[in-house]
Each structure stands twice: as structure tokens, then as C-alpha cells.
Tab-separated table of C-alpha atoms and ligand atoms in Angstrom:
chain	number	residue	atom	x	y	z
G	1	MET	CA	78.567	140.143	61.880
G	2	THR	CA	78.932	143.048	60.015
G	3	GLU	CA	81.331	145.919	61.203
G	4	ARG	CA	80.754	149.416	60.799
G	5	LEU	CA	83.559	151.620	60.733
G	6	SER	CA	82.174	154.979	59.830
G	7	VAL	CA	84.198	157.440	57.138
G	8	GLY	CA	85.073	160.035	59.812
G	9	GLU	CA	86.560	157.121	62.142
G	10	ALA	CA	88.447	155.798	58.881
G	11	ILE	CA	90.143	158.924	57.995
G	12	LEU	CA	90.884	159.631	61.389
G	13	GLY	CA	92.753	156.266	61.879
G	14	ALA	CA	94.761	156.787	58.662
G	15	ASN	CA	95.249	160.268	60.088
G	16	GLU	CA	96.836	158.687	63.487
G	17	ARG	CA	98.771	156.267	61.519
G	18	LEU	CA	100.593	159.242	59.466
G	19	ALA	CA	101.292	161.393	62.460
G	20	ALA	CA	103.028	158.263	63.908
G	21	ALA	CA	105.473	158.496	60.773
G	22	ASN	CA	105.749	162.371	61.228
G	23	ARG	CA	106.048	161.342	64.943
G	24	GLN	CA	109.327	158.978	63.873
G	25	ALA	CA	110.706	161.218	61.415
G	26	LEU	CA	111.079	163.995	63.891
G	27	ASP	CA	112.755	161.621	66.397
G	28	GLN	CA	115.020	160.160	64.114
G	29	ALA	CA	116.077	164.038	63.086
G	30	GLY	CA	116.406	164.904	66.757
G	31	VAL	CA	113.677	168.021	65.756
G	32	TYR	CA	111.917	168.663	68.620
G	33	SER	CA	108.496	170.271	67.642
G	34	LEU	CA	105.124	172.143	68.438
G	35	ASN	CA	101.702	172.586	66.826
G	36	LEU	CA	100.328	175.890	67.417
G	37	MET	CA	96.869	176.251	67.440
G	38	ALA	CA	94.537	179.231	68.012
G	39	SER	CA	91.444	181.028	66.771
G	40	PRO	CA	92.000	183.824	63.740
G	41	GLY	CA	94.656	186.558	64.882
G	42	ALA	CA	95.379	185.358	68.793
G	43	GLY	CA	98.786	185.623	67.642
G	44	LYS	CA	100.314	182.873	66.076
G	45	THR	CA	102.818	184.245	63.909
G	46	SER	CA	103.324	186.970	66.014
G	47	LEU	CA	104.433	184.641	68.845
G	48	ILE	CA	106.506	182.950	66.238
G	49	GLU	CA	107.963	185.565	65.490
G	50	ARG	CA	108.903	186.732	68.867
G	51	THR	CA	110.167	183.236	69.867
G	52	LEU	CA	112.370	183.150	66.290
G	53	GLN	CA	114.139	187.054	67.408
G	54	ALA	CA	114.861	185.727	70.652
G	55	LEU	CA	116.018	181.838	69.994
G	56	SER	CA	117.653	181.852	66.790
G	57	GLY	CA	121.154	182.453	68.189
G	58	SER	CA	121.165	179.409	70.191
G	59	LEU	CA	118.424	177.199	67.985
G	60	ARG	CA	118.122	176.465	64.223
G	61	LEU	CA	114.098	176.867	63.931
G	62	GLY	CA	112.166	175.982	60.873
G	63	VAL	CA	108.184	176.738	60.457
G	64	ILE	CA	105.504	175.281	58.880
G	65	ASP	CA	102.541	177.271	57.978
G	66	GLY	CA	99.105	176.450	57.683
G	67	ASP	CA	96.938	178.784	55.753
G	68	ILE	CA	93.843	178.592	53.878
G	69	ALA	CA	95.021	180.597	50.672
G	70	THR	CA	97.858	183.098	51.701
G	71	SER	CA	101.872	182.995	52.028
G	72	LEU	CA	101.631	185.722	54.256
G	73	ASP	CA	102.441	183.921	57.867
G	74	ALA	CA	105.381	181.966	55.971
G	75	ASP	CA	107.003	184.677	54.275
G	76	ARG	CA	106.796	186.631	57.842
G	77	ALA	CA	108.420	183.507	59.413
G	78	ALA	CA	111.283	183.651	56.540
G	79	ALA	CA	111.496	187.412	57.224
G	80	ALA	CA	112.279	186.215	61.175
G	81	GLY	CA	114.903	184.037	59.943
G	82	ALA	CA	113.400	180.711	59.925
G	83	ALA	CA	113.326	177.532	57.293
G	84	ALA	CA	109.483	178.094	56.355
G	85	ILE	CA	107.172	176.157	54.394
G	86	GLN	CA	103.831	177.018	53.673
G	87	VAL	CA	101.023	174.607	53.228
G	88	ASN	CA	97.577	175.657	51.817
G	89	THR	CA	94.753	173.828	53.231
G	90	GLY	CA	92.404	174.891	50.179
G	91	GLY	CA	89.875	175.631	52.308
G	92	GLU	CA	90.436	172.611	54.790
G	93	CYS	CA	89.650	174.539	58.379
G	94	HIS	CA	92.709	172.390	60.033
G	95	LEU	CA	96.062	170.742	59.251
G	96	ASP	CA	96.564	167.276	58.923
G	97	ALA	CA	99.037	164.622	58.969
G	98	VAL	CA	98.913	163.750	55.291
G	99	MET	CA	99.599	167.678	54.500
G	100	ILE	CA	102.574	168.008	57.045
G	101	GLN	CA	104.483	164.832	55.627
G	102	PRO	CA	105.549	166.788	52.099
G	103	ALA	CA	106.057	170.043	54.238
G	104	LEU	CA	108.907	167.270	56.121
G	105	GLU	CA	110.115	166.225	53.186
G	106	GLN	CA	111.001	169.680	52.022
G	107	LEU	CA	112.709	171.191	55.264
G	108	ASP	CA	116.371	170.232	55.953
G	109	LEU	CA	115.216	168.361	58.736
G	110	SER	CA	118.955	167.590	59.965
G	111	SER	CA	119.720	171.433	60.027
G	112	LEU	CA	117.133	172.181	62.550
G	113	ASP	CA	116.431	171.989	66.555
G	114	LEU	CA	112.895	173.180	66.778
G	115	LEU	CA	109.986	172.714	64.237
G	116	ILE	CA	106.856	174.987	64.998
G	117	VAL	CA	104.105	174.566	63.142
G	118	GLU	CA	100.964	177.107	62.705
G	119	ASN	CA	97.921	175.572	62.228
G	120	VAL	CA	95.111	177.231	60.870
G	121	GLY	CA	93.193	179.660	63.201
G	122	ASN	CA	90.170	177.648	64.244
G	123	LEU	CA	89.085	176.256	67.365
G	124	VAL	CA	87.764	173.174	66.298
G	125	CYS	CA	88.914	170.925	63.357
G	126	PRO	CA	92.477	171.080	64.283
G	127	ALA	CA	91.865	169.670	67.523
G	128	SER	CA	91.014	166.132	65.824
G	129	PHE	CA	93.837	165.903	63.812
G	130	ALA	CA	97.169	164.810	65.248
G	131	LEU	CA	100.074	165.453	62.877
G	132	GLY	CA	102.651	164.165	64.944
G	133	THR	CA	104.512	166.791	66.574
G	134	HIS	CA	105.271	166.613	70.182
G	135	LYS	CA	103.534	168.805	71.867
G	136	ASN	CA	100.563	170.599	71.137
G	137	VAL	CA	99.942	174.497	72.482
G	138	LEU	CA	96.935	177.012	72.271
G	139	ILE	CA	97.036	180.625	72.018
G	140	ALA	CA	94.474	182.168	73.359
G	141	SER	CA	94.063	185.454	73.724
G	142	VAL	CA	92.021	188.768	75.908
G	143	PRO	CA	89.918	190.394	73.001
G	144	GLU	CA	88.825	187.115	72.137
G	145	GLY	CA	86.671	186.775	75.594
G	146	ALA	CA	87.130	184.522	78.914
G	147	ASP	CA	84.420	182.000	77.676
G	148	LYS	CA	86.197	180.176	75.225
G	149	PRO	CA	87.410	177.191	77.087
G	150	HIS	CA	84.005	176.756	78.325
G	151	LYS	CA	82.436	176.960	74.379
G	152	TYR	CA	85.866	174.858	72.907
G	153	PRO	CA	86.857	172.046	74.927
G	154	GLY	CA	88.029	169.518	72.878
G	155	MET	CA	90.376	172.405	72.095
G	156	TYR	CA	91.369	173.213	75.740
G	157	ARG	CA	91.324	169.134	76.718
G	158	GLY	CA	94.096	168.105	73.764
G	159	ILE	CA	96.744	170.716	74.756
G	160	GLN	CA	100.404	170.625	76.823
G	161	ALA	CA	100.465	174.138	76.996
G	162	LEU	CA	98.274	177.136	77.246
G	163	VAL	CA	99.613	180.646	76.339
G	164	LEU	CA	97.166	184.230	76.630
G	165	ASN	CA	97.955	186.260	74.461
G	166	LYS	CA	97.418	190.366	74.296
G	167	ILE	CA	97.720	190.499	78.292
G	168	ASP	CA	98.459	194.258	77.277
G	169	LEU	CA	94.931	194.579	76.484
G	170	LEU	CA	93.533	193.609	79.958
G	171	PRO	CA	92.919	197.507	80.830
G	172	TYR	CA	90.725	198.519	77.849
G	173	VAL	CA	88.685	194.947	77.623
G	174	ASP	CA	86.619	192.931	79.737
G	175	PHE	CA	88.197	189.729	80.092
G	176	ASP	CA	86.870	187.553	83.514
G	177	GLN	CA	90.263	186.007	84.272
G	178	SER	CA	89.022	183.827	87.158
G	179	PHE	CA	86.048	182.458	84.529
G	180	PHE	CA	88.886	181.893	81.830
G	181	GLN	CA	91.125	180.048	84.898
G	182	GLN	CA	87.845	178.321	86.101
G	183	GLY	CA	87.255	176.726	82.241
G	184	VAL	CA	90.708	175.454	81.769
G	185	GLU	CA	91.369	173.673	85.240
G	186	ALA	CA	88.282	171.964	84.668
G	187	LEU	CA	89.370	170.927	81.380
G	188	ASN	CA	93.093	170.877	81.509
G	189	PRO	CA	94.190	170.983	85.641
G	190	GLY	CA	97.763	171.680	85.679
G	191	VAL	CA	98.268	172.787	82.658
G	192	VAL	CA	101.172	174.605	82.165
G	193	SER	CA	100.242	178.666	80.993
G	194	PHE	CA	102.103	181.630	79.957
G	195	PRO	CA	99.909	184.807	80.048
G	196	LEU	CA	102.073	187.400	77.890
G	197	SER	CA	102.128	189.979	75.281
G	198	CYS	CA	103.675	190.040	71.833
G	199	ARG	CA	103.345	193.635	71.747
G	200	THR	CA	105.131	194.605	74.727
G	201	GLY	CA	106.934	191.684	75.448
G	202	GLU	CA	106.001	191.079	78.964
G	203	GLY	CA	105.677	187.542	79.673
G	204	LEU	CA	107.971	186.404	77.049
G	205	ALA	CA	110.591	185.088	79.102
G	206	ALA	CA	108.571	182.375	81.020
G	207	TRP	CA	107.721	180.925	77.410
G	208	LEU	CA	111.142	180.731	75.639
G	209	GLY	CA	112.386	179.370	79.055
G	210	TRP	CA	109.708	176.693	78.615
G	211	ILE	CA	110.640	175.747	74.905
G	212	GLU	CA	114.468	175.595	75.967
G	213	ALA	CA	113.743	173.236	78.645
G	214	GLU	CA	111.353	171.346	76.756
G	215	VAL	CA	114.289	170.761	73.917
G	216	ARG	CA	117.069	170.152	76.284
G	217	GLN	CA	114.713	167.279	77.692
G	218	PHE	CA	113.952	166.096	74.286
G	219	ARG	CA	117.903	165.738	73.479
G	220	GLN	CA	118.336	163.958	76.699
G	221	ALA	CA	115.995	161.450	76.162
G	222	HIS	CA	116.868	161.478	72.244
G	223	ALA	CA	120.349	160.655	73.033
G	224	ARG	CA	119.422	157.996	75.710
G	225	HIS	CA	117.489	156.346	72.789
G	226	ALA	CA	120.177	156.600	70.528
G	227	ALA	CA	122.597	154.896	73.204
G	228	SER	CA	120.452	151.985	73.854
G	229	PRO	CA	120.878	149.178	71.927
G	230	GLN	CA	118.384	148.343	69.376
G	231	PRO	CA	116.453	144.982	69.215
Q	301	GTP	N1	97.755	194.688	71.086
Q	301	GTP	C1	98.077	193.401	71.096
Q	301	GTP	N2	98.214	192.973	69.691
Q	301	GTP	C2	98.778	191.808	69.227
Q	301	GTP	C3	99.292	190.945	70.069
Q	301	GTP	N3	100.070	189.894	69.397
Q	301	GTP	C4	99.400	189.833	68.351
Q	301	GTP	N4	98.648	191.328	67.848
Q	301	GTP	C5	97.765	191.749	67.203
Q	301	GTP	O1	97.360	191.069	66.292
Q	301	GTP	C6	96.844	190.970	65.080
Q	301	GTP	C7	96.666	188.884	64.786
Q	301	GTP	O2	98.356	188.698	64.763
Q	301	GTP	P1	98.652	187.362	64.041
Q	301	GTP	O3	100.272	186.975	64.972
Q	301	GTP	O4	98.972	187.796	62.816
Q	301	GTP	O5	97.731	186.387	64.376
Q	301	GTP	P2	97.627	184.615	64.058
Q	301	GTP	O6	96.726	183.756	65.086
Q	301	GTP	O7	98.462	184.276	63.263
Q	301	GTP	O8	96.546	184.715	63.019
Q	301	GTP	P3	95.825	184.455	61.517
Q	301	GTP	O9	97.208	183.290	60.922
Q	301	GTP	O10	94.944	185.098	60.923
Q	301	GTP	O11	95.165	182.931	62.354
Q	301	GTP	C8	97.886	191.381	64.818
Q	301	GTP	O12	97.334	192.881	64.296
Q	301	GTP	C9	98.976	191.882	65.720
Q	301	GTP	O13	99.999	192.875	65.310
Q	301	GTP	C10	99.371	191.638	71.442
Q	301	GTP	O14	100.246	190.823	72.342
Q	301	GTP	N5	99.123	192.730	71.629
Q	302	MG	MG1	98.959	183.326	61.326
């Protein structure tokens, strides 16, 4: 019997293999990594800037910035003190593992502790393409509206942490927090969440503490792995 494999499945399969290779490169170098996803303008670059400002004294940070056409976001990350690489996707609405691989080669991974990838602003495509990073983080934001988990379930299902940015706008925008939370819980029960404002700094401490704990845990696991005898 003839086996059918759709082109879409083949592409995603190839992407998974490359994502595994990217993960291996990051693990070997001891670099913990996050894939930041969000709709356009939700505050990905703003959160990266805030994170760099707060953590660059204690962690060595790198940023890979995915953008359809410009280097504006990588310029902002570099100005905030990170080793930053721009990946222009040439019109693609997401980053994939193939695009991340050369960026990892360009960065000196041995000089980094934490790598943050800013994905292309989009709530659909990035959810389908693993990059090889350790965790997926979604930044939702108050002005987008509370219905987004209900409308973009794939994105909300595939994340390990959720940021709700722009809470400084809650008094001015209709945002039904319980409807938002209901959607999140239905898709991703118990996902760790950080309501915050990149503008005022409210809530940032919890986000930064989570990253520091993640890096600590990763280092401990990495040290245990390095110490265990190889077959
Ligand atoms: N009021 C308010 N504005 C914010 C906050 N965070 C970011 N912004 C503003 O939102 C706009 C978009 O922020 P960016 O950080 O560039 O968003 P982004 O997700 O990186 O955007 P793209 O890369 O274009 O998808 C900017 O004008 C920011 O100043 C916040 O917490 N509160
Ligand atoms: Mg940006």
C-alpha cells in the first residue's frame, strides 16, 4: 500500500529534527533559552529590554530577533546590552529551526547564560514550528482583548509560561479578566502566569525571579548530566 505523507508533515518533521539539533547545541553550551511569542506590538521587545536591564549584571544574555523586514528590534536589544542577531524571515510569518541554526552559529554560545528568541509577531504560525529553545512563552497584552485564548487555542496550548503585559492600561480598556483566565485555564491548566507592565515595572519582579529560577534549575540539571558517566 502506498504511504501518503503530506508536504506539510514532511516540513514539520524536518523542522523537528533541526530543532532537536539546536537544543543539543544549546544544552552542550549550557545556555538556557526562551522562545517569546506574541501578536504584533504586545511588548516582546519591551520585555526583552526590561529583562536585559535587570539581569545583565548577573547573567550573560543573547537575543535572536525574528522580524519580517527590519533590524529595529535587534538594534534595541543590542542597545540594551545583549549580543543580538537579527533574522529577517523574508516575509515568513514565523521563525523556524532552520533560521535559528545559523544564528546560533553566529553567536558565541560559550559566552552566554541565557538566550531569548523574539519570534515574529503572530498568534498562529509560530505555534507550529519548534525552534529547539527550552521553553515557549506567550506575551498577551491588555489592549488585544480578553478573547484571544478562545480564538487562538494552538498558541495558548503550546506554552509553558504566560505574560499578560500592559496591565497599566486595565483602567482604560475593556478587558474581562475572568473571561481571559477561563480561556487560558481551559487550554493550559495551571500555566505559570505573570501579569505585568513593561511601562511601570509593576509585576516585573515575579517574571525576573522565574527566569532566574529557570536558569538555576537548568544549570543544576546540566551539571548532573555532565557529571554522569557517558555510555
Ligand atoms: N502602556 C503600555 N505600553 C507598552 C507596554 N509595553 C510595551 N508598550 C508599548 O507597546 C508598543 C509595542 O511594544 P514592542 O515592545 O515594540 O512590541 P513587540 O511585541 O516587540 O512588537 P513587534 O516586534 O512589532 O511585534 C510600544 O509603543 C511600547 O512602548 C506596557 O506595559 N504598557
Ligand atoms: Mg518587537
